[in-house]
Coordinates of C-alpha atoms and ligand atoms in Angstrom, one line a residue:
Chain A
M1 CA 151.5 58.3 137.6
I2 CA 147.9 59.4 137.2
V3 CA 148.6 60.3 133.6
V4 CA 150.1 57.0 132.8
D5 CA 147.1 55.2 134.4
W6 CA 144.8 57.4 132.5
L7 CA 146.6 56.7 129.2
Q8 CA 146.6 53.0 130.0
R9 CA 142.9 53.0 130.6
L10 CA 142.3 55.0 127.4
G11 CA 144.4 52.6 125.4
R12 CA 142.6 49.6 126.9
N13 CA 139.2 51.0 126.1
A14 CA 140.2 51.9 122.6
L15 CA 141.5 48.4 122.0
F16 CA 138.4 46.9 123.5
F17 CA 136.2 49.1 121.3
L18 CA 138.2 48.2 118.1
Q19 CA 138.0 44.5 119.0
R20 CA 134.3 44.7 119.5
L21 CA 133.9 46.7 116.2
G22 CA 135.8 43.9 114.4
R23 CA 133.6 41.3 115.9
A24 CA 130.5 43.3 115.0
T25 CA 131.7 43.6 111.4
V26 CA 132.4 39.8 111.0
F27 CA 129.0 39.3 112.5
L28 CA 127.3 41.6 110.0
L29 CA 129.0 39.8 107.1
Q30 CA 127.7 36.5 108.4
V31 CA 124.2 37.8 108.8
L32 CA 124.3 39.3 105.3
A33 CA 125.3 35.9 104.0
G34 CA 122.2 34.5 105.5
I35 CA 119.8 37.0 103.8
P36 CA 119.3 35.1 100.5
T37 CA 118.0 32.1 102.4
I38 CA 115.6 34.4 104.2
I39 CA 114.3 35.9 101.1
M40 CA 113.5 32.4 99.9
Q41 CA 111.5 31.8 103.1
P42 CA 109.4 34.9 103.3
R43 CA 107.2 33.5 106.1
L44 CA 109.9 34.3 108.7
L45 CA 110.6 37.7 107.2
L46 CA 106.9 38.7 107.2
W47 CA 106.5 37.8 110.8
E48 CA 109.4 40.0 111.8
L49 CA 108.3 42.8 109.6
Y50 CA 105.1 42.7 111.5
S51 CA 106.7 42.7 115.0
V52 CA 109.4 45.2 114.1
G53 CA 107.7 47.4 111.7
V54 CA 103.9 47.2 112.0
L55 CA 103.9 47.3 115.8
S56 CA 106.1 50.5 115.7
L57 CA 103.4 52.3 113.6
A58 CA 101.5 53.7 116.5
I59 CA 104.4 55.3 118.2
I60 CA 105.8 56.6 114.9
G61 CA 102.4 58.0 113.9
I62 CA 101.6 59.7 117.2
S63 CA 105.1 61.2 117.5
G64 CA 105.0 62.4 113.9
L65 CA 101.7 64.1 114.4
A66 CA 102.8 65.8 117.6
V67 CA 106.1 66.9 116.1
G68 CA 104.4 68.2 113.0
M69 CA 101.9 70.2 115.0
V70 CA 104.5 71.8 117.3
L71 CA 106.7 72.5 114.3
G72 CA 103.8 74.2 112.5
L73 CA 103.0 76.3 115.5
Q74 CA 106.6 77.3 116.1
M75 CA 107.5 78.1 112.5
Y76 CA 104.3 80.0 112.0
T77 CA 105.0 82.4 114.9
T78 CA 108.5 83.1 113.5
L79 CA 107.5 83.3 109.8
V80 CA 104.6 85.6 110.4
D81 CA 106.9 88.3 111.8
F82 CA 108.6 88.4 108.4
G83 CA 105.3 88.2 106.5
A84 CA 106.3 84.8 105.2
A85 CA 103.5 82.7 106.7
Q86 CA 102.9 81.1 103.2
S87 CA 106.3 79.5 103.4
L88 CA 105.1 77.4 106.3
G89 CA 104.6 74.4 104.0
P90 CA 108.1 74.1 102.6
V91 CA 109.8 75.0 105.9
V92 CA 107.9 72.2 107.7
A93 CA 108.3 69.7 104.9
L94 CA 112.0 70.3 104.6
S95 CA 112.7 70.0 108.3
L96 CA 110.8 66.8 108.5
V97 CA 112.0 65.1 105.3
R98 CA 115.6 66.1 105.6
E99 CA 116.2 65.9 109.3
L100 CA 113.5 65.3 111.9
G101 CA 111.8 62.4 110.1
P102 CA 114.9 60.2 109.7
V103 CA 116.6 61.1 113.0
L104 CA 113.5 60.9 115.3
T105 CA 112.2 57.8 113.6
A106 CA 115.6 56.0 114.2
L107 CA 115.7 57.1 117.8
L108 CA 112.1 56.0 118.5
Y109 CA 112.6 52.8 116.6
S110 CA 115.7 52.0 118.7
G111 CA 113.7 52.5 121.8
R112 CA 110.6 50.6 120.6
A113 CA 112.0 47.8 118.5
G114 CA 115.8 47.8 118.8
S115 CA 115.7 47.3 122.5
A116 CA 113.2 44.5 122.1
L117 CA 115.4 42.8 119.5
T118 CA 118.4 42.9 121.8
A119 CA 116.4 41.5 124.7
E120 CA 114.8 38.8 122.7
I121 CA 118.1 37.5 121.1
G122 CA 120.0 37.9 124.4
L123 CA 117.4 35.9 126.3
M124 CA 117.4 33.2 123.6
K125 CA 121.2 33.0 124.1
A126 CA 120.9 33.0 127.9
T127 CA 118.4 30.2 127.8
D128 CA 120.5 28.1 125.4
Q129 CA 117.9 28.4 122.6
L130 CA 120.6 29.6 120.2
S131 CA 122.9 26.7 121.2
V132 CA 120.2 24.2 120.8
M133 CA 119.6 25.4 117.3
E134 CA 123.3 25.1 116.5
M135 CA 123.3 21.6 117.7
M136 CA 120.3 20.9 115.5
A137 CA 122.4 22.0 112.5
V138 CA 120.3 25.2 112.2
D139 CA 122.4 28.3 112.0
P140 CA 120.9 30.9 114.4
L141 CA 122.5 33.8 112.5
C142 CA 120.5 32.7 109.5
R143 CA 117.3 31.5 111.2
V144 CA 117.1 34.1 114.1
V145 CA 119.2 37.1 113.3
A146 CA 119.0 37.6 109.6
P147 CA 115.2 37.9 109.3
R148 CA 115.1 40.4 112.2
F149 CA 117.9 42.4 110.7
L150 CA 116.3 42.5 107.2
A151 CA 113.0 43.5 108.7
G152 CA 114.6 46.4 110.6
V153 CA 116.5 47.6 107.6
V154 CA 113.4 47.6 105.4
S155 CA 111.1 49.1 108.1
V156 CA 113.0 52.1 109.2
P157 CA 112.9 54.1 105.9
L158 CA 109.2 53.3 105.5
L159 CA 108.5 54.4 109.1
A160 CA 110.5 57.6 108.5
A161 CA 108.4 58.3 105.4
I162 CA 105.3 57.8 107.4
F163 CA 106.6 60.0 110.2
S164 CA 107.3 62.8 107.8
A165 CA 104.0 62.5 106.0
V166 CA 102.0 62.5 109.2
G167 CA 104.1 65.4 110.5
I168 CA 103.2 67.4 107.4
L169 CA 99.5 66.7 108.0
G170 CA 99.9 67.8 111.6
A171 CA 101.5 71.1 110.5
Y172 CA 98.7 71.5 107.9
F173 CA 96.1 71.0 110.6
V174 CA 97.7 73.6 112.9
G175 CA 98.8 76.1 110.2
V176 CA 95.9 76.0 107.8
G177 CA 93.2 74.7 110.1
L178 CA 93.8 76.8 113.2
L179 CA 96.1 79.7 112.2
G180 CA 94.6 80.6 108.9
V181 CA 97.5 80.0 106.5
D182 CA 96.2 79.7 102.9
A183 CA 95.8 76.0 102.0
G184 CA 96.7 76.6 98.3
A185 CA 99.9 78.4 99.3
F186 CA 100.8 75.7 101.8
W187 CA 100.8 72.9 99.3
S188 CA 102.0 74.8 96.2
Q189 CA 105.0 76.3 97.9
M190 CA 105.8 73.0 99.3
Q191 CA 105.6 71.4 95.9
A192 CA 107.8 74.1 94.4
K193 CA 110.5 74.1 97.1
V194 CA 110.9 70.4 98.0
D195 CA 113.0 68.6 95.5
L196 CA 112.5 65.0 94.9
H197 CA 116.2 64.1 94.5
A198 CA 117.9 66.6 96.8
D199 CA 115.4 66.3 99.6
V200 CA 113.3 63.3 99.5
Y201 CA 115.8 60.8 98.2
N202 CA 118.5 62.1 100.5
G203 CA 116.1 61.8 103.4
L204 CA 115.4 58.3 102.4
I205 CA 119.1 57.4 102.1
K206 CA 119.7 58.9 105.6
S207 CA 116.9 56.8 107.1
A208 CA 118.1 53.7 105.3
V209 CA 121.6 54.2 106.8
F210 CA 120.1 54.8 110.2
G211 CA 117.9 51.8 110.0
L212 CA 120.9 49.6 109.1
V213 CA 123.0 51.0 111.9
A214 CA 120.3 50.9 114.5
T215 CA 119.3 47.3 113.7
W216 CA 122.9 46.1 113.4
I217 CA 123.6 47.5 116.9
A218 CA 120.4 45.9 118.3
V219 CA 121.0 42.4 116.9
F220 CA 124.7 42.4 117.6
E221 CA 124.2 43.5 121.3
G222 CA 121.7 40.7 121.7
Y223 CA 123.9 38.1 120.1
D224 CA 127.0 39.3 122.0
A225 CA 125.3 39.7 125.3
V226 CA 126.8 38.1 128.4
P227 CA 124.2 35.2 128.8
T228 CA 122.9 36.2 132.2
T229 CA 120.0 38.3 133.5
E230 CA 122.4 41.2 134.1
G231 CA 124.2 40.8 130.8
V232 CA 121.0 41.0 128.8
S233 CA 119.8 44.1 130.7
R234 CA 123.1 45.8 130.1
A235 CA 123.0 44.9 126.5
T236 CA 119.5 46.4 126.1
T237 CA 120.7 49.7 127.6
R238 CA 123.7 49.7 125.4
T239 CA 121.6 49.3 122.3
V240 CA 119.6 52.4 123.1
V241 CA 122.6 54.5 124.1
H242 CA 124.9 53.4 121.3
T243 CA 122.2 53.8 118.7
A244 CA 121.5 57.4 119.9
F245 CA 125.2 58.3 119.6
A246 CA 125.7 56.6 116.3
I247 CA 122.6 58.2 114.7
L248 CA 123.4 61.7 115.9
G249 CA 127.0 61.4 114.8
L250 CA 126.1 59.9 111.5
D251 CA 123.4 62.5 110.9
F252 CA 126.0 65.3 111.1
V253 CA 128.3 63.5 108.7
L254 CA 125.5 62.7 106.2
T255 CA 124.0 66.2 106.4
A256 CA 127.4 67.7 105.7
L257 CA 127.9 65.4 102.7
M258 CA 124.4 65.9 101.3
F259 CA 123.4 69.4 102.0
G260 CA 126.5 71.2 103.4
G261 CA 128.4 71.5 100.1
I262 CA 131.4 70.0 101.8
Chain B
M1 CA 131.2 1.1 110.0
D2 CA 133.9 0.7 107.5
N3 CA 134.8 4.4 107.8
N4 CA 135.0 3.9 111.5
T5 CA 137.3 0.9 111.4
K6 CA 139.6 2.7 109.1
N7 CA 140.0 5.9 111.1
T8 CA 139.9 4.6 114.7
G9 CA 140.8 1.0 114.5
Q10 CA 138.0 0.2 116.9
V11 CA 134.8 -1.0 115.4
D12 CA 132.5 -0.4 118.3
T13 CA 133.6 3.1 119.3
L14 CA 131.2 5.8 118.2
V15 CA 133.0 8.8 119.9
Q16 CA 136.7 8.8 120.5
M17 CA 138.5 11.6 122.3
R18 CA 142.3 11.7 122.3
G19 CA 144.5 14.1 124.3
L20 CA 141.7 16.6 124.5
R21 CA 142.6 19.9 126.0
F22 CA 140.4 23.0 126.4
A23 CA 140.7 26.2 128.2
Y24 CA 138.5 29.3 128.7
G25 CA 141.1 32.0 128.3
S26 CA 143.9 30.9 130.5
R27 CA 141.7 28.7 132.7
V28 CA 142.3 25.1 131.7
I29 CA 139.1 23.1 132.0
I30 CA 140.0 19.9 130.2
D31 CA 143.6 18.8 130.4
G32 CA 144.4 15.8 128.3
M33 CA 141.4 13.5 128.2
D34 CA 141.1 10.1 126.4
I35 CA 137.6 8.8 126.3
D36 CA 135.9 6.1 124.2
I37 CA 132.2 6.0 123.9
P38 CA 131.0 2.6 122.7
R39 CA 128.3 2.4 120.1
G40 CA 124.9 1.4 121.2
K41 CA 125.6 1.6 125.0
V42 CA 124.8 4.0 127.8
T43 CA 128.0 5.7 128.8
T44 CA 128.2 8.2 131.6
I45 CA 130.8 10.9 132.2
M46 CA 130.6 11.7 135.9
G47 CA 132.3 14.4 137.9
P48 CA 131.6 17.2 140.4
S49 CA 129.9 20.4 139.3
G50 CA 132.1 22.8 137.4
T51 CA 134.6 20.2 136.1
G52 CA 133.7 20.9 132.5
K53 CA 131.1 18.2 131.7
T54 CA 128.9 20.6 129.7
T55 CA 132.0 21.9 128.1
L56 CA 132.9 18.4 127.1
L57 CA 129.5 17.9 125.4
R58 CA 130.0 21.1 123.5
L59 CA 133.3 19.9 122.3
I60 CA 131.8 16.7 121.0
G61 CA 129.1 18.7 119.3
G62 CA 131.7 20.9 117.6
Q63 CA 130.4 24.1 119.2
W64 CA 133.8 24.8 120.7
R65 CA 137.2 24.0 119.4
P66 CA 139.8 22.3 121.6
Q67 CA 143.3 23.8 121.9
A68 CA 144.8 20.3 121.4
G69 CA 143.7 16.8 120.8
S70 CA 140.8 15.4 118.7
V71 CA 137.2 14.3 118.8
H72 CA 136.1 11.7 116.3
V73 CA 132.4 11.0 116.0
D74 CA 131.6 8.1 113.8
G75 CA 135.0 8.2 112.3
Q76 CA 134.9 11.9 111.4
N77 CA 137.0 14.5 113.2
V78 CA 134.5 17.0 114.4
H79 CA 136.9 19.9 114.4
T80 CA 138.5 19.5 111.0
V81 CA 135.5 18.7 108.8
N82 CA 134.0 21.6 107.0
R83 CA 130.8 23.4 108.1
R84 CA 128.5 21.4 105.8
E85 CA 129.9 18.1 107.1
L86 CA 129.7 19.3 110.6
Y87 CA 126.0 20.2 110.2
R88 CA 125.4 16.8 108.5
L89 CA 127.0 15.2 111.5
R90 CA 125.0 17.3 114.0
K91 CA 121.7 16.1 112.4
R92 CA 122.7 12.7 113.6
M93 CA 123.5 13.9 117.2
G94 CA 120.8 14.8 119.6
M95 CA 121.6 16.9 122.6
L96 CA 119.4 17.4 125.6
F97 CA 120.4 20.6 127.3
Q98 CA 120.3 20.9 131.1
S99 CA 117.7 23.6 130.9
G100 CA 115.7 21.9 128.2
A101 CA 116.1 25.0 126.0
L102 CA 112.7 24.7 124.4
F103 CA 111.8 27.5 122.0
T104 CA 109.6 29.6 124.2
H105 CA 107.6 31.2 121.4
L106 CA 106.5 27.8 120.0
S107 CA 104.0 25.2 121.3
V108 CA 105.1 21.7 122.3
F109 CA 104.0 20.4 118.9
E110 CA 105.9 23.1 117.0
N111 CA 109.0 22.6 119.2
V112 CA 109.2 18.9 118.2
A113 CA 108.3 19.7 114.6
F114 CA 111.0 22.4 114.4
P115 CA 113.9 20.1 113.3
L116 CA 111.7 18.3 110.8
R117 CA 110.5 21.5 109.2
E118 CA 114.0 22.9 109.0
H119 CA 115.6 19.8 107.5
T120 CA 113.0 18.0 105.6
R121 CA 110.4 18.8 103.0
L122 CA 107.8 16.4 104.4
P123 CA 104.1 17.1 103.9
E124 CA 102.3 18.5 106.8
Q125 CA 100.4 15.2 107.4
V126 CA 103.6 13.2 107.8
I127 CA 105.1 15.8 110.1
H128 CA 102.0 15.6 112.2
H129 CA 102.3 11.8 112.5
L130 CA 106.0 11.9 113.2
V131 CA 105.6 14.6 116.0
L132 CA 102.8 12.6 117.6
M133 CA 104.9 9.5 117.5
K134 CA 107.9 11.2 119.2
L135 CA 105.6 12.8 121.8
Q136 CA 103.9 9.4 122.4
A137 CA 107.4 7.9 123.1
V138 CA 107.9 10.4 125.9
G139 CA 104.4 10.1 127.1
L140 CA 103.3 13.7 126.3
R141 CA 101.1 13.3 123.2
G142 CA 98.3 14.9 125.2
A143 CA 100.4 18.0 125.9
R144 CA 101.0 18.9 122.3
D145 CA 99.1 22.2 122.4
L146 CA 100.7 23.6 125.6
M147 CA 103.3 26.3 125.6
P148 CA 106.7 25.7 127.2
T149 CA 105.8 28.1 130.1
E150 CA 102.9 25.8 131.0
L151 CA 105.1 22.7 131.5
S152 CA 106.8 21.4 134.7
G153 CA 110.5 21.0 134.6
G154 CA 110.3 17.3 134.0
M155 CA 107.8 17.7 131.2
A156 CA 109.9 20.3 129.6
R157 CA 112.9 17.9 129.6
R158 CA 110.7 15.2 128.0
V159 CA 109.6 17.5 125.3
A160 CA 113.2 18.5 124.7
L161 CA 114.0 14.8 124.4
A162 CA 111.2 14.3 121.9
R163 CA 112.6 17.1 119.9
A164 CA 116.2 15.7 120.2
I165 CA 115.0 12.4 118.7
A166 CA 112.9 14.0 116.0
L167 CA 115.5 13.3 113.3
D168 CA 116.2 9.8 114.5
P169 CA 119.8 10.5 115.6
M170 CA 122.5 7.9 116.1
M171 CA 123.4 9.2 119.5
I172 CA 122.0 11.5 122.2
M173 CA 123.9 13.6 124.7
Y174 CA 122.1 14.2 128.0
D175 CA 123.4 17.1 130.1
E176 CA 122.5 16.4 133.7
P177 CA 119.1 14.8 133.0
F178 CA 118.3 14.0 136.6
T179 CA 119.4 17.2 138.3
G180 CA 116.6 19.0 140.2
Q181 CA 113.9 16.5 139.3
D182 CA 111.5 14.8 141.6
P183 CA 112.0 11.0 142.2
I184 CA 109.1 10.0 139.9
T185 CA 110.5 12.2 137.0
V186 CA 113.9 10.8 137.6
G187 CA 112.5 7.3 137.3
V188 CA 110.7 8.2 134.1
I189 CA 113.7 9.8 132.5
M190 CA 115.9 6.8 133.5
Q191 CA 113.4 4.5 131.8
L192 CA 113.3 6.6 128.7
I193 CA 117.0 6.8 128.3
R194 CA 117.3 3.0 128.6
L195 CA 114.3 2.5 126.3
L196 CA 115.6 4.8 123.5
N197 CA 119.0 3.2 123.8
D198 CA 117.8 -0.4 123.6
S199 CA 114.8 -0.2 121.3
L200 CA 116.1 2.4 118.8
G201 CA 119.8 1.5 119.2
I202 CA 120.7 5.1 120.0
T203 CA 124.1 5.5 121.7
S204 CA 123.6 7.5 124.9
I205 CA 126.1 9.8 126.5
I206 CA 125.1 11.1 129.9
V207 CA 126.8 13.7 131.9
S208 CA 125.9 13.7 135.5
H209 CA 126.9 13.8 139.1
D210 CA 124.0 11.6 140.4
V211 CA 125.8 8.5 141.5
Q212 CA 122.8 6.3 142.2
E213 CA 120.8 6.9 139.0
V214 CA 123.9 6.7 136.9
S215 CA 125.1 3.4 138.4
A216 CA 121.7 1.9 137.8
I217 CA 121.5 2.6 134.1
S218 CA 125.1 3.0 132.7
D219 CA 127.0 0.3 130.9
K220 CA 130.2 2.3 131.3
I221 CA 131.3 5.2 133.5
Y222 CA 134.1 7.7 133.1
M223 CA 135.0 9.7 136.2
I224 CA 136.6 13.1 135.6
S225 CA 138.1 15.5 138.0
Q226 CA 140.2 18.6 137.5
G227 CA 140.4 18.1 133.7
K228 CA 141.5 14.5 133.8
V229 CA 139.9 11.1 133.7
V230 CA 140.5 9.6 137.1
G231 CA 138.8 6.3 136.6
H232 CA 136.6 4.3 134.2
G233 CA 134.8 1.0 133.9
T234 CA 131.5 -0.6 134.6
P235 CA 129.6 0.7 137.6
H236 CA 130.5 -2.5 139.4
D237 CA 134.2 -2.0 138.8
L238 CA 134.1 1.6 140.0
G239 CA 132.3 0.6 143.2
R240 CA 135.3 -1.4 144.2
S241 CA 137.9 0.9 142.8
P242 CA 141.2 1.2 144.7
S243 CA 141.3 4.9 144.0
D244 CA 140.5 7.1 147.0
W245 CA 139.1 9.8 144.8
V246 CA 136.6 7.4 143.0
R247 CA 135.5 6.0 146.4
Q248 CA 135.0 9.5 147.8
F249 CA 132.8 10.4 144.9
M250 CA 130.9 7.2 144.7
N251 CA 130.1 7.2 148.4
G252 CA 129.6 11.0 148.7
L253 CA 132.1 11.6 151.4
P254 CA 132.6 15.3 152.2
D255 CA 136.3 15.3 152.6
G256 CA 139.1 13.2 151.0
P257 CA 141.4 13.7 148.0
V258 CA 138.9 16.4 147.0
P259 CA 139.2 18.9 149.8
F260 CA 136.2 20.4 151.5
Q261 CA 137.9 23.8 151.3
Y262 CA 138.3 25.8 148.2
P263 CA 142.0 26.6 147.9
A264 CA 142.7 29.6 150.2
P265 CA 145.5 31.1 152.2
G266 CA 146.1 29.8 155.7
Y267 CA 143.1 30.2 158.0
L268 CA 145.0 32.1 160.7
D269 CA 146.7 34.4 158.2
D270 CA 143.4 35.2 156.7
L271 CA 141.7 35.9 160.0
F272 CA 144.5 38.1 161.4
G273 CA 145.4 39.7 158.2
I274 CA 149.1 38.9 158.1
A275 CA 149.5 39.7 154.4
Ligands
ADP301 N1 131.5 30.5 128.4 C1 132.4 30.3 129.4 N2 133.4 31.2 129.6 C2 134.2 31.1 130.7 N3 134.2 30.1 131.6 C3 133.2 29.2 131.5 C4 132.2 29.3 130.4 N4 131.4 28.2 130.5 C5 131.8 27.5 131.6 N5 132.9 28.1 132.2 C6 133.6 27.6 133.3 O1 134.1 26.4 133.0 C7 134.0 25.5 134.1 C8 133.3 24.2 133.6 O2 132.0 24.5 133.2 P1 130.9 23.4 132.8 O3 131.4 22.7 131.6 O4 129.6 24.1 132.7 O5 130.9 22.5 134.1 P2 129.9 21.3 134.5 O6 128.9 21.2 133.4 O7 130.7 20.2 134.8 O8 129.2 21.8 135.8 C9 133.1 26.2 135.2 O9 134.0 26.4 136.2 C10 132.6 27.4 134.5 O10 132.7 28.5 135.4
MG302 MG1 126.9 21.6 133.3

C-alpha cells in the first residue's frame, strides 16, 4: 500500500514537473518572439540592463575579489610545497575562468537579480498590472518580460567576465603583493597556459547558458506565480532554489562536454 | 453599424452574449448566459460577490475563453478573431479594474500617457495636452506628478479611469467602481460615469453589487446568480419584480431564495459527528 502511494505521488510529481516544463517552454518561445520589438525600442532594454546588470556589479565585484584572494592564498600554500609557486597565475586563472566565475556569478545573480525579477513580475500580476496591460492591447510578455529576459541574458556573461578579472587581480594582490610570487612569472605563465578558445570561450559559453537558464527561471516563476502574497513569496524562493540546482547540474554536464573529453 | 446589423440583427446592441458558459477547472462559474448591452447606455450587471462578475468582464475582453457560447463586441466575435483583431478591438474597450491596477513605477501623468505612448506616435507636446485633458475630466490635473502610492483609493480609481479613456474607447467596463469608497467618492464616480457616457457617447458596463448607486445611474440592469441571469430590465422594473430572488437582492434581505447558510451537512450531524 505504501509503495503504491509512493509511486502514485512520484508519478503525480513527475507529471506536474513535465507539465510545468512544457508551459515554461511555450512561455520562452513567446518571450523570444517579443525580442525583436525590444531591440527596436532600446530605451526599455537599457533601463533593465541598468537594474539587472549594473546594480549587480557591486556584489559581483566584491565577491570576485574575495574569492580571488582566498584562492590565491589557498593555492599558494599547496603549490609552494611542490616548488611550483610560479604556477599560481595559471591555476587561479583557470579555476576562475572555467569554473568559479561562471558558476558563482550565476548563483549570486540569481540571489541578487533573479529573485527581484520574480518578485517584481509576480507582484505586477497579483496587482492586475499585467491584466490591465493586456486589456490595453499591450502584450506583457513583450513589454514587461522580454526586456528583462534579454537584459539578464546579456548581463550574466559580462558579470562573469568581471568576476573572473577581479578575482585574478585579488589573487595577484595576495600572491605577488603579500606572498612574494614573482610578478613576471605570474602573468607570463598565465598567458602561456590559458587558452583563448579552450578556456575563455568555453567559460563564456558556460556563463551565457547559465544566464539564460537563471533568467528564464526567474521571469517564468514570476509570470506563473499564484497571484497572492504567499504565491509571490513562494515563487521567489523557488527561483533561487531551482536556479541553484539547474546551474550546478548544468555545470557538470557542460564541464564534461567541454573539458572532460567525453 | 452595418457590420453590427449584419452579424447580430440588432442595431443598437454593442455587446451580445449568447449561451455563454465558463468554468474554472470543473467549477462552473457562468452557466448559459444571454446578455445584450445596448450601445450608448449605462448597463449594470449585478449579483452577489463571487458569482463571476469579474470573470464575465474578462470574457468580454477576450482574456479568457468560454467553454461554450459566444461574445460579440461591435459585431465581432471576441473569441474567434485573430490576435491582431482582438488587440484592435481592445484598444476600443476601456476597463477599470477593481483595484485600479495603476503601474506603480510610473507617475500619474505617465500612467495616463502609457496607452498613448504604446499605440500612437504622437509628439510629446500633443501627448502632454491629451493627458492633461483626460486628467482634467476626472478632476486630477493637479495630481499629475504624484506617484500611485501617494493617492487615496478614490483618486487611484479616477486616475485609472483617465487612463482607460486615454484612447477614446467606444465602451468602458467598470469592475465594482463603488466598492469600498467613501460617500463623496461614490458620488464623484457616479457623476463621472454618467458624464462620460452622455457627453462622449461611451457605452458603460458596470459590474456591481451596490443596489442604491446602480439603481440611480443605470439604464438597464441584469441580475445574475449562480451562473444564470435571473432578471433584467430597467431599475424601475426590477424594483417591482415578481421574483423572490430579485426582491431579496434589491432589498438586501439576509435570507430568502439565497440561503444565509453556505451549503453544509445537517447541523446536528455536524455537531455530534455522525458521519
Ligand atoms: N483564476 C481563478 N481560478 C480559479 N477560480 C477563480 C479564479 N478567479 C476567480 N475564481 C473563482 O470564480 C468565482 C467568481 O469570481 P469573480 O468573477 O471574481 O466573482 P465576482 O467578481 O462576482 O466577485 C469566485 O468564486 C472565485 O473564487
Ligand atoms: Mg469581482
